[in-house]
Coordinates of C-alpha atoms in Angstrom, one line a residue:
X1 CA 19.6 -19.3 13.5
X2 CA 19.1 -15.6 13.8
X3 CA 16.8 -14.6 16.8
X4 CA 15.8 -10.9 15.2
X5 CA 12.5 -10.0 14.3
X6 CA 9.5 -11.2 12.2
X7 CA 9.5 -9.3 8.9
X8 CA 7.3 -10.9 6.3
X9 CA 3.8 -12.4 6.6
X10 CA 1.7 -14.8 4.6
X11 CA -2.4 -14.7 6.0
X12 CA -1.1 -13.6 9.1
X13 CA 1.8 -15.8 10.3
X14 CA 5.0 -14.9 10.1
X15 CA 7.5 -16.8 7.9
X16 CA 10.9 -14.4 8.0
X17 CA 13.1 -13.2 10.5
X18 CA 16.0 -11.3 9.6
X19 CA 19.2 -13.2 9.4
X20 CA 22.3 -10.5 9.2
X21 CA 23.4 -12.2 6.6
X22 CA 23.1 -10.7 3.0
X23 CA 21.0 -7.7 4.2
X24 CA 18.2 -6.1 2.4
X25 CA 18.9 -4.3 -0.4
X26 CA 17.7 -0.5 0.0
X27 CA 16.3 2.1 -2.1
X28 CA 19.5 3.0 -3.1
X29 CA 21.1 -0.1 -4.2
X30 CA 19.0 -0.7 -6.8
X31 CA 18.4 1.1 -10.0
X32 CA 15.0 2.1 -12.3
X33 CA 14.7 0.1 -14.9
X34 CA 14.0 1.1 -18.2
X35 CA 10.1 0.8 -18.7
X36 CA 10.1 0.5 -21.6
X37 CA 12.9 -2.6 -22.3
X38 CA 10.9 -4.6 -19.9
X39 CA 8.7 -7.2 -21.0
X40 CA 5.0 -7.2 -19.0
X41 CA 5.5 -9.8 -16.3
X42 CA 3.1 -12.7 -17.6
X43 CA 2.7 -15.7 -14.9
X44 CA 2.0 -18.8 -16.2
X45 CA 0.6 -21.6 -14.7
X46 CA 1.2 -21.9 -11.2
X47 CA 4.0 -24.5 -11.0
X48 CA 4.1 -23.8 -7.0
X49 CA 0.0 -25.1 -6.7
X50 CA 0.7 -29.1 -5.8
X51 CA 2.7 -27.7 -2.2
X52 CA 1.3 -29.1 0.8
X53 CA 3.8 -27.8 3.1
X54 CA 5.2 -30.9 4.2
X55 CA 8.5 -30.0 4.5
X56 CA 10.4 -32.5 3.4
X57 CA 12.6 -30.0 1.1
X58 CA 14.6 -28.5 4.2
X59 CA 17.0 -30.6 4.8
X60 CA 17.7 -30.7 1.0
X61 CA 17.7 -26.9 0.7
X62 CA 21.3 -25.2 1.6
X63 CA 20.7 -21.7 2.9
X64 CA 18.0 -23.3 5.5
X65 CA 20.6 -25.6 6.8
X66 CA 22.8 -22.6 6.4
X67 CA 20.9 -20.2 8.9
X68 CA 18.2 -22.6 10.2
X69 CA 15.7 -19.7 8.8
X70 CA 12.2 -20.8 7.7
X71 CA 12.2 -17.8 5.8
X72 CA 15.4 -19.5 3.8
X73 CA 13.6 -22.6 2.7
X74 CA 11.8 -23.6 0.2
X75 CA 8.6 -23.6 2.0
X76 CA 9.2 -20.3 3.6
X77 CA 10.0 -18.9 -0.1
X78 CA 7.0 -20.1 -1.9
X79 CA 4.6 -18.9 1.1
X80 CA 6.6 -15.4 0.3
X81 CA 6.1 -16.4 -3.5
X82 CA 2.2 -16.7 -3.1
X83 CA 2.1 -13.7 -1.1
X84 CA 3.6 -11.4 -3.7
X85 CA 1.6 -13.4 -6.4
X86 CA -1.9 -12.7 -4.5
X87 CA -0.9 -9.0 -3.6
X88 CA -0.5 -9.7 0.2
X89 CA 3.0 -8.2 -0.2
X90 CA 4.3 -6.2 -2.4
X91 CA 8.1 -6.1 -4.4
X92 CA 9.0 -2.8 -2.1
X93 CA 9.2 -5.0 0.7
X94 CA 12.7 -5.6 1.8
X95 CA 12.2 -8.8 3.6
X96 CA 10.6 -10.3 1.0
X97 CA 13.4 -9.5 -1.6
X98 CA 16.0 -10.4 0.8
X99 CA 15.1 -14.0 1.4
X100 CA 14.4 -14.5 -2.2
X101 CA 17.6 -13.2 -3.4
X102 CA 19.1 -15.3 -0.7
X103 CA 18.2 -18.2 -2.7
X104 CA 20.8 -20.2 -4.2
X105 CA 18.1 -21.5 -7.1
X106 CA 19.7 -24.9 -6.6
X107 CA 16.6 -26.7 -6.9
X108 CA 18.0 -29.6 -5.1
X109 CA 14.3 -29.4 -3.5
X110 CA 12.7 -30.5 -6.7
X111 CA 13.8 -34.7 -6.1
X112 CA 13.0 -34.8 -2.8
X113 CA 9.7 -33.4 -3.1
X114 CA 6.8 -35.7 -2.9
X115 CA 4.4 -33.2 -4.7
X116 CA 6.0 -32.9 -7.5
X117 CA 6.3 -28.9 -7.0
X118 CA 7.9 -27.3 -9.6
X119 CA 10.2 -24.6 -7.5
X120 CA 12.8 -23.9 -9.9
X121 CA 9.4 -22.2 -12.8
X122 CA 8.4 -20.8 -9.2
X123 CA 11.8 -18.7 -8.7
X124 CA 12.0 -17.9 -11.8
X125 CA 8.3 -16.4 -12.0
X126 CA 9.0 -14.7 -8.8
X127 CA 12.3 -13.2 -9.8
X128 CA 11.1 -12.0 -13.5
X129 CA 8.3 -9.8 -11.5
X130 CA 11.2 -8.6 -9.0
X131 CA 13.4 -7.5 -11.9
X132 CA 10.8 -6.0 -14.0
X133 CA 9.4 -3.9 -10.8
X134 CA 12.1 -3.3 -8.8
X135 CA 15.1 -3.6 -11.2
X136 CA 18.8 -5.1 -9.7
X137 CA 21.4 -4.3 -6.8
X138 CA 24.0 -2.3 -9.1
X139 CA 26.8 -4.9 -8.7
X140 CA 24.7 -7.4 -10.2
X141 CA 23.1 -5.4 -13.3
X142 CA 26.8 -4.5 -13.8
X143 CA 28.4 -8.3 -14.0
X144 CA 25.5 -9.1 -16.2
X145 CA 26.0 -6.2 -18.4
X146 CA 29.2 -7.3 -19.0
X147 CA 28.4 -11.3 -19.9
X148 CA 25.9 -9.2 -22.4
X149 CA 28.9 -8.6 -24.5
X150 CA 31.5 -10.7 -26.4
X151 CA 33.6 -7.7 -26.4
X152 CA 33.6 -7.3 -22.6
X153 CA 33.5 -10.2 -21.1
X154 CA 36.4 -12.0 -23.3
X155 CA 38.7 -9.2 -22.9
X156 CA 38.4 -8.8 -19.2
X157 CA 38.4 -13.0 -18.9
X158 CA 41.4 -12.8 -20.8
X159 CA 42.8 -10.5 -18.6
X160 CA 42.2 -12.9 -15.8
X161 CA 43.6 -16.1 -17.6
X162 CA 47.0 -14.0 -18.0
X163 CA 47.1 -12.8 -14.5
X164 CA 46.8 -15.8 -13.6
X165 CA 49.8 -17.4 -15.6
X166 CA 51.8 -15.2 -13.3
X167 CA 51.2 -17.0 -10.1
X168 CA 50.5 -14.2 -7.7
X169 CA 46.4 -15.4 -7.8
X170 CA 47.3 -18.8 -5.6
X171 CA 50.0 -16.9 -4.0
X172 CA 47.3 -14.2 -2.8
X173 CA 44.5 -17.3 -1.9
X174 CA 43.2 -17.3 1.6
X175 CA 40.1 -16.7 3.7
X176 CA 39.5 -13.2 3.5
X177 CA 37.4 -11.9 0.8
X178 CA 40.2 -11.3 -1.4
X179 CA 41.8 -14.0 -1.1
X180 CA 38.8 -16.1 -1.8
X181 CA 38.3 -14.1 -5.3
X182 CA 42.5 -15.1 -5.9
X183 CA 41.5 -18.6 -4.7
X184 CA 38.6 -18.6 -7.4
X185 CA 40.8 -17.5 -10.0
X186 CA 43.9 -19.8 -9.0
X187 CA 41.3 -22.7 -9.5
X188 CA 40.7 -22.1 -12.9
X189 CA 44.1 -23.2 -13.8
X190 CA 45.7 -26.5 -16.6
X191 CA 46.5 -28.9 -14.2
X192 CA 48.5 -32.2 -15.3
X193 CA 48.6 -35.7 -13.9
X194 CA 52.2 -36.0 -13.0
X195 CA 53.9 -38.9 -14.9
X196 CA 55.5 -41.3 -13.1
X197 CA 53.7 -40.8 -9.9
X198 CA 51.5 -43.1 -7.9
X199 CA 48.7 -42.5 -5.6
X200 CA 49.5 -42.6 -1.9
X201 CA 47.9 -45.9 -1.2
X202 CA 50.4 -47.7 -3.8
X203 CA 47.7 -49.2 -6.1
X204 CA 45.9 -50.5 -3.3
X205 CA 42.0 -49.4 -3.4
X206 CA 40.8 -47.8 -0.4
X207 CA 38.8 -49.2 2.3
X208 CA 36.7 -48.1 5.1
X209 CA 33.2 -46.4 4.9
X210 CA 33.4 -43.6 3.0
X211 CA 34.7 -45.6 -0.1
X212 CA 31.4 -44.7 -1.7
X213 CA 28.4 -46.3 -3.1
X214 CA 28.6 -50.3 -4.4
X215 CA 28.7 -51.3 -7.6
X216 CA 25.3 -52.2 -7.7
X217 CA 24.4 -48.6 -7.0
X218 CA 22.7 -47.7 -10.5
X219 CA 24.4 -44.1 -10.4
X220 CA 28.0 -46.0 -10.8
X221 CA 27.3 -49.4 -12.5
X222 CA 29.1 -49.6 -15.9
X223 CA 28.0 -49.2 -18.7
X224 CA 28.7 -51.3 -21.6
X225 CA 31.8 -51.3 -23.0
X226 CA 33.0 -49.1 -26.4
X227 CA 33.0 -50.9 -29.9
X228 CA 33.2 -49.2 -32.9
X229 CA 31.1 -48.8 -35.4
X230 CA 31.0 -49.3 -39.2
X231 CA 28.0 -45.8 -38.9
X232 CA 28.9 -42.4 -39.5
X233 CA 30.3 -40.4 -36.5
X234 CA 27.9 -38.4 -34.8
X235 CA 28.3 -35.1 -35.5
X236 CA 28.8 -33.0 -32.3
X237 CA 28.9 -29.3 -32.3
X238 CA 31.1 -27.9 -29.2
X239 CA 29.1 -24.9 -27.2
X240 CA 31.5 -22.7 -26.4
X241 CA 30.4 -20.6 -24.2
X242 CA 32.2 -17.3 -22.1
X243 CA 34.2 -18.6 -19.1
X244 CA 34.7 -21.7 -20.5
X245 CA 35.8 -19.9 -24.0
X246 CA 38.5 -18.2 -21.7
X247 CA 39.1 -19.2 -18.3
X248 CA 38.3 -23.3 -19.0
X249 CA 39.8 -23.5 -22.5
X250 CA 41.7 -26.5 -21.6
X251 CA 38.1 -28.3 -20.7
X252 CA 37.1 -27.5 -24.3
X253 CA 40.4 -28.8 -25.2
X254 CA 40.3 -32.0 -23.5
X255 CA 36.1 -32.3 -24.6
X256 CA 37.1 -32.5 -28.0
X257 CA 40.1 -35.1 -27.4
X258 CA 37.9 -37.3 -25.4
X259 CA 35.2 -37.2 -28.1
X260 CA 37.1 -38.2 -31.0
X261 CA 38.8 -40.3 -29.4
X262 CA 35.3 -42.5 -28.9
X263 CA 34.1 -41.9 -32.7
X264 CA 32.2 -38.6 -32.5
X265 CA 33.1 -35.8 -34.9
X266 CA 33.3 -32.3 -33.2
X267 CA 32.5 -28.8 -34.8
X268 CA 33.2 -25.0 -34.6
X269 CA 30.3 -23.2 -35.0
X270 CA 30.9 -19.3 -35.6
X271 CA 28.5 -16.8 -33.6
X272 CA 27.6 -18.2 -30.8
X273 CA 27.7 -16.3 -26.8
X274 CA 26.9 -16.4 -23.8
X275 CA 24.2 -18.6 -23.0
X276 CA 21.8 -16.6 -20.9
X277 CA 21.8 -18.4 -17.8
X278 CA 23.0 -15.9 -15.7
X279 CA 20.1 -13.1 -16.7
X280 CA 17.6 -15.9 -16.6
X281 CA 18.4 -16.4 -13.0
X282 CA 18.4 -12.9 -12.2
X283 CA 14.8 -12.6 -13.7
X284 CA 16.0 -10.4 -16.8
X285 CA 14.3 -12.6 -19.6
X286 CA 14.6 -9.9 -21.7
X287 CA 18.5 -10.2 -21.9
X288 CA 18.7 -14.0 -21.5
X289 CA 16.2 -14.5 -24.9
X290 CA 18.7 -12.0 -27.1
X291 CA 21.5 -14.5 -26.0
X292 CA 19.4 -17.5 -26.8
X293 CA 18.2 -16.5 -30.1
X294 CA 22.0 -15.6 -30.9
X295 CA 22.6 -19.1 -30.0
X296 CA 20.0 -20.6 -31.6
X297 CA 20.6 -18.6 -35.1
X298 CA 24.4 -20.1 -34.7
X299 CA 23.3 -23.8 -34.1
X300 CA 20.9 -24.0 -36.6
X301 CA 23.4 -25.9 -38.5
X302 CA 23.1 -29.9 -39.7
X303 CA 24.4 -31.5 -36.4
X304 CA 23.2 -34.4 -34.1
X305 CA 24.3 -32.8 -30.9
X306 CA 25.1 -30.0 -29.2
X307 CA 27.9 -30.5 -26.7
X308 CA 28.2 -28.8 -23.1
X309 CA 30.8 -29.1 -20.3
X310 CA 29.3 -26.5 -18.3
X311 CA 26.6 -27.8 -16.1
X312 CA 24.5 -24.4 -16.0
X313 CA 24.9 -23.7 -19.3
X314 CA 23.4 -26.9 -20.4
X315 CA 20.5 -26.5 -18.6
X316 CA 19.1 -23.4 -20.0
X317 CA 20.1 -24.8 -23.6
X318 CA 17.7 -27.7 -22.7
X319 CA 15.6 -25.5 -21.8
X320 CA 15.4 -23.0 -24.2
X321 CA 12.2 -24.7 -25.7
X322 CA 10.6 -23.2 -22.5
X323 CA 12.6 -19.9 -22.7
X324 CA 11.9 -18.7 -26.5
X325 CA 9.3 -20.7 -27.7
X326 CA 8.5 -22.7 -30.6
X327 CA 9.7 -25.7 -32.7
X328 CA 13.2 -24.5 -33.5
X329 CA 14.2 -23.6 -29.7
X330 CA 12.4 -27.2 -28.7
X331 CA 14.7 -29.1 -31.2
X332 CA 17.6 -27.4 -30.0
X333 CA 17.0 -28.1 -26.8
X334 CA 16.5 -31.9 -27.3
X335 CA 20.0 -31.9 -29.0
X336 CA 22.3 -30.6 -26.2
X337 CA 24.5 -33.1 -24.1
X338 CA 26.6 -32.9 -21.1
X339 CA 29.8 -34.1 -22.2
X340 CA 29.6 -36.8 -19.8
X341 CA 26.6 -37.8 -21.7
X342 CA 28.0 -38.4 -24.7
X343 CA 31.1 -40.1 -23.5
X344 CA 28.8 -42.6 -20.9
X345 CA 26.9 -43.7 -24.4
X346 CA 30.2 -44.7 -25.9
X347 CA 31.3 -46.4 -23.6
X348 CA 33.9 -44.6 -22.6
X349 CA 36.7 -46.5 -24.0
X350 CA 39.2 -47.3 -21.5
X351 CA 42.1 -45.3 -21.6
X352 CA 45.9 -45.6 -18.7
X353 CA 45.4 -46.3 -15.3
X354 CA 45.1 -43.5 -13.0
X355 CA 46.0 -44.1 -9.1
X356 CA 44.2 -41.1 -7.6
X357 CA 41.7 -41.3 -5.0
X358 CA 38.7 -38.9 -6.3
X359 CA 35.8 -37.8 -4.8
X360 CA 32.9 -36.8 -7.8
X361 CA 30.5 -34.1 -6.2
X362 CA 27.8 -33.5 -8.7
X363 CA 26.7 -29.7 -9.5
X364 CA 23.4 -28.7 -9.2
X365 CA 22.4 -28.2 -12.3
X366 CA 23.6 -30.8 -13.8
X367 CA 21.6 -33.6 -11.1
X368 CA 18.4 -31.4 -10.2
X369 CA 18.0 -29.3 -13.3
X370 CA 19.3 -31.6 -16.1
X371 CA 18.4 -35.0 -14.2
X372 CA 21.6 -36.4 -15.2
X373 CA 23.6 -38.8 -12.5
X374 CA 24.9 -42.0 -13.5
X375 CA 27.0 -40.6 -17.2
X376 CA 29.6 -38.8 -15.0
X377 CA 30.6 -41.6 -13.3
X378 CA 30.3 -44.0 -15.9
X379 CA 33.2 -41.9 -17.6
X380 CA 35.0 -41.8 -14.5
X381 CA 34.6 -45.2 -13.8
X382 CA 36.0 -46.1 -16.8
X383 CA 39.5 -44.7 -16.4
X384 CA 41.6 -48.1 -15.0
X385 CA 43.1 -48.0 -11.4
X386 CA 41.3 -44.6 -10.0
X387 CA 40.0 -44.9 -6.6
X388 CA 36.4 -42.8 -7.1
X389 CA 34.0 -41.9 -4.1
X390 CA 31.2 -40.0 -3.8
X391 CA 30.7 -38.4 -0.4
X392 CA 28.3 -37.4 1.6
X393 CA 26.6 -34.3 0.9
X394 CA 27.8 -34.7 -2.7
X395 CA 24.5 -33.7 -3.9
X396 CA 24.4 -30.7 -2.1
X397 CA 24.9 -27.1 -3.5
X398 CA 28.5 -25.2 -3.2
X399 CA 27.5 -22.0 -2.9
X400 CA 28.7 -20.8 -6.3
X401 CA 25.4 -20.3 -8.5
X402 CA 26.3 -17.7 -10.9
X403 CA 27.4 -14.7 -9.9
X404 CA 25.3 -15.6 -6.0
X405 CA 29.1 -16.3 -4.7
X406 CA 30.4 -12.4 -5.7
X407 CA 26.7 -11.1 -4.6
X408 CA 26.3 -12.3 -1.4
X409 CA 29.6 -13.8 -0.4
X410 CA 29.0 -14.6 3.4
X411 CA 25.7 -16.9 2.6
X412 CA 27.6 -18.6 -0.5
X413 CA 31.0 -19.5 2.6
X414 CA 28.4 -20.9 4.7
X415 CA 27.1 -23.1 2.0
X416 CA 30.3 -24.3 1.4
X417 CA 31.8 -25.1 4.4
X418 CA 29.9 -28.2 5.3
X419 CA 31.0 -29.2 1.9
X420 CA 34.8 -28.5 2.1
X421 CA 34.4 -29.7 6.3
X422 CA 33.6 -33.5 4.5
X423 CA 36.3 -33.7 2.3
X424 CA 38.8 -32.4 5.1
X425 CA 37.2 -35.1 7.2
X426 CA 37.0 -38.3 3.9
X427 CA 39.6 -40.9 4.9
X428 CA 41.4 -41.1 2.8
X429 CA 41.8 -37.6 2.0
X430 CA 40.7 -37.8 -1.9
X431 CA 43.4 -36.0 -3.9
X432 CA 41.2 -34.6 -6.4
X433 CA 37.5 -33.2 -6.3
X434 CA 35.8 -33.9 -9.5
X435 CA 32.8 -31.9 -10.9
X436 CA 31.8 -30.5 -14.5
X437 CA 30.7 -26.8 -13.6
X438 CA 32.9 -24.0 -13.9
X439 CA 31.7 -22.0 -11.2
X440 CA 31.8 -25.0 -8.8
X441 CA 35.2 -25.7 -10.0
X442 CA 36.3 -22.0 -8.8
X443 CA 34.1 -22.0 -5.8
X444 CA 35.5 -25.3 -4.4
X445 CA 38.7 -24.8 -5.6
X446 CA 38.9 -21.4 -3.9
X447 CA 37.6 -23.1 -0.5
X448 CA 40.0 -25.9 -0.4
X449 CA 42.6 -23.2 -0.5
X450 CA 41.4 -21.1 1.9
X451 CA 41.5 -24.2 4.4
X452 CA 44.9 -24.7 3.6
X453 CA 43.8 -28.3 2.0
X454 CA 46.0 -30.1 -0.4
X455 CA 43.1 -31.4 -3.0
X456 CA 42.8 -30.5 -6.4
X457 CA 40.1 -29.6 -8.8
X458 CA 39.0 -30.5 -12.3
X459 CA 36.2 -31.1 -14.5
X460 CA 35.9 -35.5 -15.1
X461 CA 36.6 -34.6 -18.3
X462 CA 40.2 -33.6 -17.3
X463 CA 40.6 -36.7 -15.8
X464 CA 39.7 -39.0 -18.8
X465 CA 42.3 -36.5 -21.4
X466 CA 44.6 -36.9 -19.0
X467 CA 44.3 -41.1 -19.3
X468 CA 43.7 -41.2 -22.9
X469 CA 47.1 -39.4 -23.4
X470 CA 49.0 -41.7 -20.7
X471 CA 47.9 -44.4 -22.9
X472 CA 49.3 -42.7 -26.5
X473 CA 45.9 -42.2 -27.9
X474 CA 46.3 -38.9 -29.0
X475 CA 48.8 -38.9 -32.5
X476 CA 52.0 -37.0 -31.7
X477 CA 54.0 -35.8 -28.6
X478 CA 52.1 -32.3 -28.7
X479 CA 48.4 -33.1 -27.8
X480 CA 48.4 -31.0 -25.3
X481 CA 50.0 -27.8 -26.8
X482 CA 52.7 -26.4 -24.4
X483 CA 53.3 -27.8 -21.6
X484 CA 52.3 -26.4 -18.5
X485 CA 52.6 -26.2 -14.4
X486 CA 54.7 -29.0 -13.3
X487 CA 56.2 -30.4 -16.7
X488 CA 56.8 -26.6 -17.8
X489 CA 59.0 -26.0 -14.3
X490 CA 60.5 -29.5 -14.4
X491 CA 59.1 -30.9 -11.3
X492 CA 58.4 -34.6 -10.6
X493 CA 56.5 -36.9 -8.3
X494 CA 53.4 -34.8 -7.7
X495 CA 50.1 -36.8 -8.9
X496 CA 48.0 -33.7 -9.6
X497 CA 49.9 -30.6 -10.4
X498 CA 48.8 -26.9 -11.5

């Protein structure tokens, strides 16, 4: 908890202090935006009104349990939201844009809240005014320029999956700031559930009491079991995406595996990008709706569903109703799916046992934003002999949001530690950390590395492909492609190898 000065008031009260960590942005670091391009900042209805102050979002909200910073909570933050909104501050003030930036836009304050107040339209109100008055920190309008364009961001992306073939990313991954980015990239690798292997408790389930929630717990009761149809397969549409198109191609892989494999029929769709999110949260609308209407031009098509496996992603396609406008972006919307969605309403059909001990931890968007709990562990839960847990502080935020980790690096560590401090601390030490958003899988991944922790990462959806092909359900020996990691080097008896 910093002990610096007040900086920002609401009616006379102070509600900031300065923390030291990501400072203000200056004059200097940000850039004048073209007029012109900018769409008139239109507030809608205020989604902040029903907020009593009770403060029951704090200990739900990351950064305020980060630096113990009114200023840093949601409560703070809307008083600094209705302040700018009511012209008792102004966009030139650097406190005010500091502790608003400093947000992670988790909106893991939304649930707790018994108001109903609507934080997340709030933020994003807030941060479309920001951007249209005050323009961004040049690191960040460059990233998003580059996400703006197919032919930037899949060469460079590319550029990273190849580096990273050649091993000197994990070799590089530490604590420092560059080996965190190494760490990041090192997690984004194919790993393989080693083939004869067990896990270390010998097919024994855990006990003790961290095990996890009961089975009566609704979030992990099972769901009913798969039985094919005599009805047409669902046709299914895969959303591709940008980091997942490069980086995570082996989650798209193991998507489309995993949905055949329970009936569904699954689709390229030409033309699609980037889906916006990034801009959106930044507060560039202008940007985000080009992406969207791309998108929504290439999924007009005749499907049932629109697939994700990219937590943040799928929000903003659920939402892009709210985003464009109008019956064609609302329909859209109503058609997307995690993956885990999809898979939990099939079933999932059971596939080989599996003796790992995993820990789920749920991103943000996918629990807060999109609402969805129980389908991820349903399709976990479905895979025979894995030991799954959720731990405490699971439904906490990682740090990662976005491009937030790059931005403001020391606030996004700080996040994260309490998180990576639990699973150094789970007994037994889970072997794998299982979540379904790529930059949670990179931001993790990159902090279990730079604590010198042996736990792996990978998207639920691994986890199931990697099942289904222990129990032959793919046709033919090369499911998979080339092999990879351990099987390519020959090695044997790791569970979980890269």
């Amino acid at each position: 908890m910093s002990d610096g000065k007040a900086v920002g008031r609401y009616g006379g009260t102070a509600v900031g202090r300065e923390t030291g960590i990501g400072a203000a942005r200056t004059g200097s670091d940000t850039f004048a935006a073209d007029r012109t391009a900018v769409p008139p900042y239109r507030p809608t209805a205020d989604p902040l009104a029903p907020c009593v102050h009770c403060g029951f979002c704090l200990p739900a909200c990351p950064t305020y349990l980060a630096t113990g910073d009114e200023a840093d909570s949601p409560r703070g933050r809307i008083l600094l939201m209705r302040a700018l909104e009511r012209g008792e501050m102004t966009s030139a003030e650097a406190a005010l844009v500091q502790h608003l930036d400093a947000c992670l836009g988790c909106r893991g304050c939304e649930p707790v809240c018994p108001s109903g107040v609507q934080y997340g339209r709030g933020l994003e109100q807030a941060r479309e005014r920001l951007y249209a008055e005050r323009g961004l920190p040049t690191l960040a309008r460059m990233m998003l320029g580059v996400f703006r364009h197919q032919r930037l961001w899949r060469p460079l992306f590319t550029l990273a999956r190849l580096f990273r073939g050649t091993g000197v990313p994990r070799g590089l991954a530490g604590g420092g700031r560059l080996g965190f980015g190494m760490g990041m990239v090192a997690s984004t690798a194919v790993r393989r559930y080693g083939g004869t292997a067990v896990g270390r408790h010998g097919g024994k389930a855990p006990t003790g009491p961290d095990v996890g929630p009961p089975a009566a717990d609704p979030r992990t009761a099972a769901l009913p079991p798969y039985r094919p149809s005599a009805a047409p397969a669902a046709r299914v549409a895969l959303f591709r995406g940008c980091v997942m198109d490069t980086l995570f191609r082996h989650v798209h892989e193991a998507t489309r595996r995993t949905l055949e494999a329970n009936g569904y029929q699954v689709v390229e769709v030409e033309g699609q990008t980037c889906c916006g999110a990034l801009h959106e949260h930044a507060g560039d609308r202008k940007a985000a709706t080009a992406l969207a209407l791309q998108n929504l031009a290439a999924f007009s098509g005749d499907t049932d569903y629109l697939v994700v496996n990219s937590a943040g992603c799928g929000a903003l396609l659920k939402d892009y109703g709210h985003l464009l406008g109008g019956t064609a972006a609302e329909a859209l919307g109503a058609k997307v799916r995690d993956v885990s969605e999809l898979l939990a309403a099939a079933g999932p059909r059971p596939g080989a046992p599996l003796e790992l001990d995993v820990a789920y931890d749920a991103p943000c968007h996918l629990q807060h934003a999109q609402r969805v709990h129980d389908a991820p562990l349903a399709l976990l839960r479905a895979i025979p002999a894995l030991r799954l847990r959720v731990l405490p502080g699971s439904d906490q935020c990682c740090g990662s949001a976005g491009i937030y980790a790059v931005l403001k690096p020391e606030m996004a560590r700080a996040v994260l530690e309490r998180k990576i401090r639990t699973f150094a601390e789970a007994k037994p030490r889970p072997d794998l950390i299982a979540t379904g958003n790529p930059g949670c899988l990179m931001q993790i991944g990159a902090g279990l590395m730079a604590a010198r922790l042996p736990i792996g990462v990978a998207h639920p959806v691994e986890l199931l492909d990697w099942s289904y092909e222990r129990a032959g359900m793919y046709e033919g020996a090369g499911a998979h492609g080339p092999k990879t990691g351990a099987q390519a080097d020959g090695r044997t008896g790791a569970r979980v190898a890269e």
